[in-house]
Amino acid sequence: MSDDCMQRFLFEGLDIRGVRVRLTGAWQSMLRGRGYGPVVARLLGEVTVVTLMVGGQLKQPGRLTAQVRGNGALSLLVVDCDQQLRLRGMATAPSDLAEAPLPELIGDGHLVITLLPDTAATPYQSVVPLEGATVAEVFEHFLEQSEQQPTALWLAADGDTASGLFLQKLPGADARDADGWARVCQLAGTVTPDELKRLDTETLLTRLFHEEMQAGGVRVFDPVEPRHHCPRDEDKVRRLVVSLGRAEVESILAEKGELHIHDDMCNHDYRFRPEDIARLFGDPPGSVH
């Protein structure tokens, strides 16, 4: 089984659902060539895990994009997840960003959640103020407000692994066991960042919820494999260049000798020389000197 794994589970006697995510190869691929410092990598990893948890449970297929953005030193964390659990993401921040509560790093900021269902022409978007000192607290607050159900998150990330645990209380939980939610959250709260990053799902759940697992009260679903997916798109960039207009493009060429476009989201570079531009605008071969 791949080290990149999302696995849902259900406390069947308690009406509490959960998700475990652990990313290694996909996460390292997303970081490759970025040069992020430890703080930026950790925060982007946490947002990546939560986006996957939410995007992997959508009631209707679609693409989910989560953005934490503001006017502070850390101005943007953005992660995108489609229905095939293909991930891409980036951060905008200095590499030497120091540890501090999230609101201090983001400044005057918002959480922006955009959902584009496969069957819709326009996306649904929620923009809410940041509530909480950590990524987990910000998303807990958002999910409780948007889904009207208590939600709890534990997240951990570094340059090698991004992982997390999600719990949500379903509408019938109190009728099943009035203390069930509090008890399960108390047990989950004993998890350590090292356990989140290191243990496989079955081992982690057994460590946290030993009695429930032993009694067969936790149904663990088959794992699914997320992956980092951000390929080059030459055609899209060519269309962008043409949309700039020939006068604008030739002005850039005159100043810099080439047109350089950097795709921030996927970390790809596209370079166009004068002969490339001539071909784009339909000049015949040999017309560029």
Tab-separated table of C-alpha atoms in Angstrom:
chain	number	residue	atom	x	y	z
A	1	MET	CA	0.000	0.000	0.000
A	2	SER	CA	1.225	3.515	-0.766
A	3	ASP	CA	2.512	5.722	2.026
A	4	ASP	CA	0.111	8.374	0.706
A	5	CYS	CA	-3.198	7.417	2.254
A	6	MET	CA	-6.602	8.792	3.189
A	7	GLN	CA	-8.793	6.425	5.174
A	8	ARG	CA	-12.275	7.012	6.546
A	9	PHE	CA	-13.651	5.305	9.644
A	10	LEU	CA	-16.898	5.258	11.610
A	11	PHE	CA	-17.739	4.646	15.267
A	12	GLU	CA	-20.860	2.690	14.391
A	13	GLY	CA	-22.386	2.667	17.863
A	14	LEU	CA	-21.720	6.357	18.460
A	15	ASP	CA	-22.534	8.078	15.138
A	16	ILE	CA	-19.110	9.700	14.984
A	17	ARG	CA	-17.174	9.681	11.741
A	18	GLY	CA	-13.485	10.196	11.158
A	19	VAL	CA	-10.737	10.484	8.579
A	20	ARG	CA	-7.029	9.744	8.810
A	21	VAL	CA	-4.604	11.259	6.292
A	22	ARG	CA	-0.895	10.561	5.952
A	23	LEU	CA	1.132	11.991	3.056
A	24	THR	CA	4.798	11.342	2.321
A	25	GLY	CA	5.683	11.038	-1.379
A	26	ALA	CA	2.863	13.314	-2.541
A	27	TRP	CA	3.747	15.878	0.095
A	28	GLN	CA	7.466	15.816	-0.689
A	29	SER	CA	6.627	16.243	-4.370
A	30	MET	CA	4.568	19.341	-3.566
A	31	LEU	CA	7.490	20.844	-1.619
A	32	ARG	CA	10.200	19.988	-4.127
A	33	GLY	CA	12.094	23.027	-5.380
A	34	ARG	CA	10.102	25.462	-3.260
A	35	GLY	CA	12.705	26.374	-0.651
A	36	TYR	CA	10.128	26.825	2.113
A	37	GLY	CA	11.412	27.128	5.672
A	38	PRO	CA	10.156	24.805	8.444
A	39	VAL	CA	7.316	27.056	9.602
A	40	VAL	CA	5.937	27.614	6.102
A	41	ALA	CA	6.223	23.901	5.255
A	42	ARG	CA	4.415	22.916	8.445
A	43	LEU	CA	1.531	25.325	7.901
A	44	LEU	CA	1.124	24.464	4.225
A	45	GLY	CA	1.201	20.773	5.152
A	46	GLU	CA	-1.562	21.260	7.686
A	47	VAL	CA	-3.751	23.104	5.176
A	48	THR	CA	-3.039	20.382	2.605
A	49	VAL	CA	-4.225	17.655	4.985
A	50	VAL	CA	-7.435	19.464	5.919
A	51	THR	CA	-8.245	20.304	2.299
A	52	LEU	CA	-7.879	16.647	1.414
A	53	MET	CA	-10.051	15.581	4.353
A	54	VAL	CA	-12.846	17.948	3.348
A	55	GLY	CA	-12.468	17.527	-0.413
A	56	GLY	CA	-12.449	13.746	-0.098
A	57	GLN	CA	-15.858	13.756	1.588
A	58	LEU	CA	-17.841	16.068	-0.657
A	59	LYS	CA	-21.465	15.054	-1.144
A	60	GLN	CA	-21.189	15.879	-4.845
A	61	PRO	CA	-18.054	15.440	-6.978
A	62	GLY	CA	-16.056	18.569	-7.619
A	63	ARG	CA	-12.942	20.600	-6.927
A	64	LEU	CA	-12.247	22.200	-3.547
A	65	THR	CA	-9.806	25.052	-3.022
A	66	ALA	CA	-8.872	26.325	0.437
A	67	GLN	CA	-7.037	29.618	0.919
A	68	VAL	CA	-5.747	31.200	4.102
A	69	ARG	CA	-4.805	34.711	3.065
A	70	GLY	CA	-3.988	38.030	4.672
A	71	ASN	CA	-1.689	41.047	4.736
A	72	GLY	CA	0.976	39.643	7.062
A	73	ALA	CA	4.396	38.115	6.412
A	74	LEU	CA	2.595	34.884	5.507
A	75	SER	CA	0.211	36.264	2.917
A	76	LEU	CA	-1.104	33.075	1.327
A	77	LEU	CA	-1.558	29.350	1.905
A	78	VAL	CA	-3.568	27.741	-0.888
A	79	VAL	CA	-4.343	24.084	-1.631
A	80	ASP	CA	-6.492	22.621	-4.377
A	81	CYS	CA	-8.004	19.106	-4.399
A	82	ASP	CA	-10.135	17.491	-7.118
A	83	GLN	CA	-12.458	14.469	-6.958
A	84	GLN	CA	-9.570	12.114	-7.858
A	85	LEU	CA	-7.737	13.402	-4.758
A	86	ARG	CA	-5.118	15.100	-6.908
A	87	LEU	CA	-3.455	17.834	-4.880
A	88	ARG	CA	-1.550	21.000	-5.623
A	89	GLY	CA	-0.658	23.910	-3.383
A	90	MET	CA	1.702	26.746	-2.538
A	91	ALA	CA	2.563	29.378	0.049
A	92	THR	CA	3.699	32.982	-0.185
A	93	ALA	CA	6.025	33.827	2.709
A	94	PRO	CA	9.705	34.440	3.523
A	95	SER	CA	11.667	31.225	3.995
A	96	ASP	CA	12.929	32.345	7.404
A	97	LEU	CA	9.465	32.895	8.868
A	98	ALA	CA	9.600	32.421	12.661
A	99	GLU	CA	7.084	30.505	14.772
A	100	ALA	CA	4.113	32.566	15.964
A	101	PRO	CA	0.350	32.142	16.321
A	102	LEU	CA	-1.298	31.965	12.912
A	103	PRO	CA	-3.132	35.331	13.230
A	104	GLU	CA	0.195	37.105	13.840
A	105	LEU	CA	1.683	35.555	10.710
A	106	ILE	CA	-1.358	36.132	8.492
A	107	GLY	CA	-2.329	39.568	9.793
A	108	ASP	CA	-5.760	40.803	8.765
A	109	GLY	CA	-6.853	37.618	7.063
A	110	HIS	CA	-9.642	35.366	5.869
A	111	LEU	CA	-10.326	31.745	5.100
A	112	VAL	CA	-11.667	31.352	1.572
A	113	ILE	CA	-13.273	28.041	0.600
A	114	THR	CA	-14.240	27.579	-3.058
A	115	LEU	CA	-16.198	24.572	-4.313
A	116	LEU	CA	-16.735	23.947	-8.014
A	117	PRO	CA	-19.079	20.946	-8.443
A	118	ASP	CA	-18.667	18.999	-11.660
A	119	THR	CA	-22.292	19.723	-12.512
A	120	ALA	CA	-22.119	23.505	-11.915
A	121	ALA	CA	-20.862	26.268	-14.188
A	122	THR	CA	-19.999	28.647	-11.362
A	123	PRO	CA	-18.290	27.943	-8.029
A	124	TYR	CA	-19.683	28.343	-4.548
A	125	GLN	CA	-17.464	30.422	-2.297
A	126	SER	CA	-17.339	31.130	1.443
A	127	VAL	CA	-15.183	33.930	2.842
A	128	VAL	CA	-14.941	34.040	6.634
A	129	PRO	CA	-12.650	35.793	9.111
A	130	LEU	CA	-9.928	33.680	10.689
A	131	GLU	CA	-11.107	32.341	14.047
A	132	GLY	CA	-8.409	30.504	15.984
A	133	ALA	CA	-4.685	30.517	16.689
A	134	THR	CA	-3.833	27.428	14.591
A	135	VAL	CA	-4.785	25.920	11.246
A	136	ALA	CA	-6.727	23.216	13.101
A	137	GLU	CA	-8.733	25.759	15.114
A	138	VAL	CA	-9.495	27.878	12.027
A	139	PHE	CA	-10.896	24.897	10.121
A	140	GLU	CA	-12.714	23.462	13.153
A	141	HIS	CA	-14.549	26.755	13.524
A	142	PHE	CA	-15.372	26.956	9.817
A	143	LEU	CA	-16.637	23.361	9.609
A	144	GLU	CA	-18.765	23.675	12.745
A	145	GLN	CA	-20.362	26.841	11.359
A	146	SER	CA	-20.870	25.548	7.816
A	147	GLU	CA	-21.956	21.984	8.597
A	148	GLN	CA	-23.597	22.656	11.986
A	149	GLN	CA	-21.799	19.684	13.521
A	150	PRO	CA	-18.973	19.678	16.111
A	151	THR	CA	-15.637	18.893	14.461
A	152	ALA	CA	-12.187	18.192	15.907
A	153	LEU	CA	-8.816	18.168	14.105
A	154	TRP	CA	-5.281	17.118	15.008
A	155	LEU	CA	-2.605	18.030	12.463
A	156	ALA	CA	1.148	17.544	12.137
A	157	ALA	CA	3.545	18.287	9.291
A	158	ASP	CA	7.220	18.759	8.516
A	159	GLY	CA	9.361	18.514	5.400
A	160	ASP	CA	8.857	14.745	5.126
A	161	THR	CA	5.288	13.986	6.207
A	162	ALA	CA	1.945	15.762	6.472
A	163	SER	CA	-0.748	13.996	8.443
A	164	GLY	CA	-3.846	14.466	10.501
A	165	LEU	CA	-6.911	13.084	12.224
A	166	PHE	CA	-10.468	14.366	11.704
A	167	LEU	CA	-13.513	13.619	13.861
A	168	GLN	CA	-17.054	14.843	13.371
A	169	LYS	CA	-20.139	14.295	15.480
A	170	LEU	CA	-23.138	13.190	13.412
A	171	PRO	CA	-26.718	14.326	14.156
A	172	GLY	CA	-27.757	11.123	15.952
A	173	ALA	CA	-24.722	10.878	18.235
A	174	ASP	CA	-26.289	12.194	21.449
A	175	ALA	CA	-29.195	9.765	21.165
A	176	ARG	CA	-26.719	6.888	20.915
A	177	ASP	CA	-24.437	7.985	23.759
A	178	ALA	CA	-24.637	11.425	25.368
A	179	ASP	CA	-20.993	11.225	26.481
A	180	GLY	CA	-19.635	9.512	23.363
A	181	TRP	CA	-18.351	12.617	21.583
A	182	ALA	CA	-16.551	13.964	24.634
A	183	ARG	CA	-15.012	10.566	25.370
A	184	VAL	CA	-13.760	9.981	21.822
A	185	CYS	CA	-12.308	13.490	21.594
A	186	GLN	CA	-10.556	13.055	24.935
A	187	LEU	CA	-8.941	9.837	23.709
A	188	ALA	CA	-7.978	11.388	20.367
A	189	GLY	CA	-6.476	14.342	22.198
A	190	THR	CA	-3.733	12.106	23.589
A	191	VAL	CA	-2.214	11.690	20.112
A	192	THR	CA	1.268	13.095	19.604
A	193	PRO	CA	2.608	14.759	16.431
A	194	ASP	CA	5.104	11.904	16.082
A	195	GLU	CA	2.311	9.298	16.192
A	196	LEU	CA	0.287	11.213	13.621
A	197	LYS	CA	3.230	11.287	11.235
A	198	ARG	CA	4.637	7.810	11.874
A	199	LEU	CA	1.828	5.302	12.524
A	200	ASP	CA	-0.387	3.643	9.925
A	201	THR	CA	-4.139	4.086	10.327
A	202	GLU	CA	-4.954	0.759	11.994
A	203	THR	CA	-2.117	1.122	14.488
A	204	LEU	CA	-3.029	4.712	15.270
A	205	LEU	CA	-6.714	3.955	15.824
A	206	THR	CA	-5.866	0.966	18.001
A	207	ARG	CA	-3.487	3.111	20.050
A	208	LEU	CA	-6.127	5.827	20.586
A	209	PHE	CA	-9.373	3.832	20.729
A	210	HIS	CA	-8.242	0.429	21.969
A	211	GLU	CA	-11.511	-0.693	23.563
A	212	GLU	CA	-13.672	0.380	20.620
A	213	MET	CA	-11.328	-1.269	18.108
A	214	GLN	CA	-11.089	-4.473	20.144
A	215	ALA	CA	-14.875	-4.680	20.446
A	216	GLY	CA	-15.333	-4.156	16.698
A	217	GLY	CA	-17.093	-0.856	17.185
A	218	VAL	CA	-14.994	1.008	14.623
A	219	ARG	CA	-15.567	0.367	10.945
A	220	VAL	CA	-12.443	1.229	8.947
A	221	PHE	CA	-12.976	1.751	5.225
A	222	ASP	CA	-10.532	0.887	2.470
A	223	PRO	CA	-7.747	3.428	1.980
A	224	VAL	CA	-7.564	5.697	-1.044
A	225	GLU	CA	-4.385	7.200	-2.445
A	226	PRO	CA	-4.019	10.967	-2.887
A	227	ARG	CA	-1.274	12.299	-5.131
A	228	HIS	CA	0.392	15.537	-6.051
A	229	HIS	CA	-0.671	16.459	-9.585
A	230	CYS	CA	0.563	19.664	-11.173
A	231	PRO	CA	1.767	18.959	-14.726
A	232	ARG	CA	3.066	21.505	-17.183
A	233	ASP	CA	0.401	23.044	-19.417
A	234	GLU	CA	2.140	24.498	-22.459
A	235	ASP	CA	-1.101	25.164	-24.363
A	236	LYS	CA	-2.616	27.192	-21.539
A	237	VAL	CA	0.501	29.343	-21.239
A	238	ARG	CA	0.624	29.911	-25.007
A	239	ARG	CA	-2.981	31.126	-24.902
A	240	LEU	CA	-2.031	33.459	-22.068
A	241	VAL	CA	0.857	34.903	-24.087
A	242	VAL	CA	-1.385	35.492	-27.111
A	243	SER	CA	-3.974	37.180	-24.868
A	244	LEU	CA	-1.356	39.730	-23.786
A	245	GLY	CA	-1.213	41.057	-27.330
A	246	ARG	CA	1.732	41.333	-29.652
A	247	ALA	CA	2.690	44.892	-28.704
A	248	GLU	CA	2.942	44.037	-25.000
A	249	VAL	CA	4.910	40.860	-25.664
A	250	GLU	CA	7.364	42.559	-28.010
A	251	SER	CA	7.894	45.321	-25.473
A	252	ILE	CA	8.942	42.686	-22.915
A	253	LEU	CA	11.199	41.001	-25.467
A	254	ALA	CA	12.887	44.299	-26.289
A	255	GLU	CA	13.606	44.908	-22.611
A	256	LYS	CA	14.544	41.426	-21.412
A	257	GLY	CA	15.388	39.426	-24.521
A	258	GLU	CA	12.839	36.731	-23.649
A	259	LEU	CA	9.402	36.339	-22.080
A	260	HIS	CA	9.532	34.437	-18.790
A	261	ILE	CA	6.334	33.198	-17.125
A	262	HIS	CA	6.433	31.440	-13.746
A	263	ASP	CA	3.499	29.279	-12.692
A	264	ASP	CA	3.414	29.909	-8.940
A	265	MET	CA	0.900	27.175	-8.140
A	266	CYS	CA	2.831	24.399	-9.883
A	267	ASN	CA	6.328	25.928	-9.701
A	268	HIS	CA	6.976	25.613	-13.441
A	269	ASP	CA	8.903	28.066	-15.638
A	270	TYR	CA	7.993	28.845	-19.236
A	271	ARG	CA	10.400	30.804	-21.460
A	272	PHE	CA	9.720	32.224	-24.914
A	273	ARG	CA	12.422	33.511	-27.241
A	274	PRO	CA	11.702	35.911	-30.130
A	275	GLU	CA	11.329	33.046	-32.620
A	276	ASP	CA	8.827	31.324	-30.277
A	277	ILE	CA	6.753	34.498	-30.114
A	278	ALA	CA	6.869	34.881	-33.884
A	279	ARG	CA	5.457	31.397	-34.320
A	280	LEU	CA	2.734	32.065	-31.749
A	281	PHE	CA	1.569	35.126	-33.659
A	282	GLY	CA	1.638	33.354	-36.992
A	283	ASP	CA	4.785	34.691	-38.635
A	284	PRO	CA	6.083	32.515	-41.476
A	285	PRO	CA	9.313	30.546	-40.931
A	286	GLY	CA	12.475	32.565	-41.419
A	287	SER	CA	10.799	35.930	-40.814
A	288	VAL	CA	12.602	36.549	-37.513
A	289	HIS	CA	16.099	38.010	-37.722
